[in-house]
């Protein structure tokens, strides 16, 4: 299984690119792992600007369990993680050990950074606060640098991003 982690503020094309990747990858199943935010919101937690330390702690636990679970699955699938363990640090200002962050990313094959390129497209689970989004983008980049997370920046429309991901996967195999 190829595991792809996506780093980026809200509304930067992570899920849309995953959907596009599903259309262009042949002979493989592309699975977008449910985001911690979707799961936690369904459990009554606040997310985005309404998040809390409790949200962040639950989110970290969710990420630790999800990456460990994926290692148990043997398949030819491509798993796309629309959020990572550093998101709750950026969103909810919680502490996560360097060991936990490094452990999480040791299970991932690719890390892609999605920069802010467009205005926010308002949806159910998404903030429409541009200042909040910009602050998350800055924090995520700072955290990636702090923890030594090597990422590949993806720019362009979702199809172009998906083509780049497909090409990098092909090069690796």
Coordinates of C-alpha atoms in Angstrom, one line a residue:
X1 CA 0.0 0.0 0.0
X2 CA 1.2 3.5 -0.9
X3 CA 0.4 6.0 1.9
X4 CA 0.1 9.7 1.0
X5 CA -0.1 12.3 3.7
X6 CA -1.5 15.8 2.7
X7 CA -0.4 18.9 4.5
X8 CA -2.4 22.1 3.8
X9 CA -4.8 24.6 5.2
X10 CA -8.5 24.3 4.6
X11 CA -9.7 24.6 1.0
X12 CA -6.4 23.9 -0.7
X13 CA -7.5 21.0 -2.8
X14 CA -6.5 17.9 -0.8
X15 CA -9.7 16.0 -1.0
X16 CA -10.5 17.2 -4.6
X17 CA -7.0 16.0 -5.7
X18 CA -7.7 12.6 -4.0
X19 CA -10.9 12.4 -6.0
X20 CA -9.1 13.3 -9.2
X21 CA -6.4 10.7 -8.4
X22 CA -9.1 8.1 -8.3
X23 CA -10.1 8.9 -11.9
X24 CA -6.6 8.7 -13.4
X25 CA -4.9 5.8 -11.6
X26 CA -5.3 2.5 -13.3
X27 CA -5.4 -0.9 -11.7
X28 CA -5.3 0.5 -8.2
X29 CA -7.9 1.5 -5.7
X30 CA -7.4 5.0 -4.3
X31 CA -8.9 5.3 -0.8
X32 CA -9.3 8.7 1.0
X33 CA -9.1 7.9 4.7
X34 CA -11.8 9.6 6.7
X35 CA -10.6 12.8 8.2
X36 CA -10.4 13.1 12.0
X37 CA -12.5 16.2 11.7
X38 CA -15.3 14.4 10.0
X39 CA -15.3 11.7 12.7
X40 CA -14.9 14.0 15.6
X41 CA -17.6 16.4 14.4
X42 CA -20.0 13.4 14.2
X43 CA -19.1 12.8 17.9
X44 CA -20.0 16.3 18.9
X45 CA -16.5 17.9 19.0
X46 CA -16.0 21.4 17.7
X47 CA -13.7 21.7 14.7
X48 CA -11.7 24.4 12.8
X49 CA -12.1 27.7 14.8
X50 CA -14.4 25.9 17.2
X51 CA -11.9 23.3 18.1
X52 CA -10.5 22.8 21.6
X53 CA -7.7 21.1 23.4
X54 CA -10.0 18.1 23.8
X55 CA -10.6 18.1 20.0
X56 CA -6.8 18.2 19.4
X57 CA -6.1 15.3 21.8
X58 CA -8.8 13.2 20.3
X59 CA -7.5 14.0 16.8
X60 CA -4.0 13.0 17.7
X61 CA -5.3 9.7 19.0
X62 CA -7.3 9.2 15.8
X63 CA -4.2 9.8 13.7
X64 CA -2.1 7.4 15.7
X65 CA -4.6 4.6 15.5
X66 CA -5.3 5.2 11.8
X67 CA -1.7 5.0 10.6
X68 CA -1.1 1.9 12.7
X69 CA -4.2 0.3 11.3
X70 CA -3.1 1.0 7.7
X71 CA 0.1 -0.9 8.3
X72 CA -2.0 -4.0 8.9
X73 CA -3.6 -3.8 5.5
X74 CA -1.7 -5.5 2.7
X75 CA -2.9 -4.3 -0.7
X76 CA -2.0 -2.5 -3.9
X77 CA -4.2 0.4 -2.8
X78 CA -3.2 4.0 -2.6
X79 CA -4.3 5.5 0.7
X80 CA -4.7 9.3 0.9
X81 CA -4.6 10.9 4.3
X82 CA -6.2 14.4 4.0
X83 CA -4.9 15.4 7.4
X84 CA -1.9 14.4 9.5
X85 CA -0.9 14.3 13.2
X86 CA 0.5 17.9 12.9
X87 CA -2.9 19.3 12.1
X88 CA -4.2 19.3 15.7
X89 CA -1.0 21.1 16.8
X90 CA -1.7 23.8 14.2
X91 CA -5.5 23.9 14.7
X92 CA -5.8 23.4 18.5
X93 CA -2.4 24.4 19.8
X94 CA -1.8 21.2 21.6
X95 CA 1.5 19.5 22.5
X96 CA 2.5 16.3 20.6
X97 CA 5.7 14.6 21.3
X98 CA 8.4 14.7 18.6
X99 CA 8.5 10.9 18.9
X100 CA 4.8 10.6 18.0
X101 CA 5.2 12.9 15.0
X102 CA 8.2 11.1 13.7
X103 CA 6.6 7.7 14.3
X104 CA 3.5 8.8 12.4
X105 CA 5.5 10.1 9.4
X106 CA 7.7 7.0 9.3
X107 CA 4.6 5.1 8.1
X108 CA 4.0 7.4 5.2
X109 CA 5.5 7.0 1.7
X110 CA 4.9 10.6 0.4
X111 CA 4.1 13.9 2.1
X112 CA 2.5 16.6 -0.2
X113 CA 2.1 20.2 0.8
X114 CA -0.9 22.0 -0.8
X115 CA -0.3 25.8 -0.8
X116 CA -3.1 28.3 -0.7
X117 CA -3.8 29.2 -4.4
X118 CA -7.5 30.0 -4.4
X119 CA -10.2 31.6 -2.3
X120 CA -12.1 29.3 0.1
X121 CA -14.9 27.3 -1.3
X122 CA -17.5 27.2 1.5
X123 CA -18.7 23.7 2.4
X124 CA -20.2 22.0 5.4
X125 CA -17.0 21.1 7.3
X126 CA -15.0 24.0 6.1
X127 CA -14.3 27.4 7.5
X128 CA -14.8 30.5 5.4
X129 CA -12.3 32.6 7.5
X130 CA -9.4 33.5 5.3
X131 CA -7.3 34.8 8.2
X132 CA -7.8 31.6 10.1
X133 CA -6.8 29.6 6.9
X134 CA -3.7 31.7 6.4
X135 CA -2.6 31.2 10.0
X136 CA -3.0 27.4 9.7
X137 CA -0.9 27.4 6.6
X138 CA 1.9 29.3 8.3
X139 CA 1.7 27.0 11.4
X140 CA 1.7 23.8 9.3
X141 CA 4.9 24.9 7.4
X142 CA 6.6 25.9 10.7
X143 CA 5.7 22.5 12.2
X144 CA 6.9 20.6 9.1
X145 CA 10.2 22.5 9.4
X146 CA 10.4 21.9 13.2
X147 CA 9.9 18.1 12.8
X148 CA 12.0 17.8 9.7
X149 CA 9.1 16.6 7.6
X150 CA 10.2 16.5 4.0
X151 CA 7.3 17.4 1.7
X152 CA 6.8 17.9 -2.0
X153 CA 4.8 21.1 -2.9
X154 CA 1.9 20.6 -5.3
X155 CA 0.6 23.5 -7.3
X156 CA -1.9 23.8 -10.0
X157 CA -5.5 22.5 -10.5
X158 CA -6.5 19.2 -8.9
X159 CA -6.0 17.3 -12.1
X160 CA -2.4 18.6 -12.4
X161 CA -1.7 17.8 -8.8
X162 CA -3.1 14.3 -9.3
X163 CA -1.0 13.7 -12.4
X164 CA 2.1 14.8 -10.4
X165 CA 1.3 12.3 -7.6
X166 CA 0.7 9.5 -10.2
X167 CA 4.0 10.3 -11.8
X168 CA 5.9 10.2 -8.5
X169 CA 4.3 6.9 -7.5
X170 CA 5.3 5.4 -10.9
X171 CA 8.9 6.6 -10.5
X172 CA 9.2 5.0 -7.1
X173 CA 7.8 1.6 -8.3

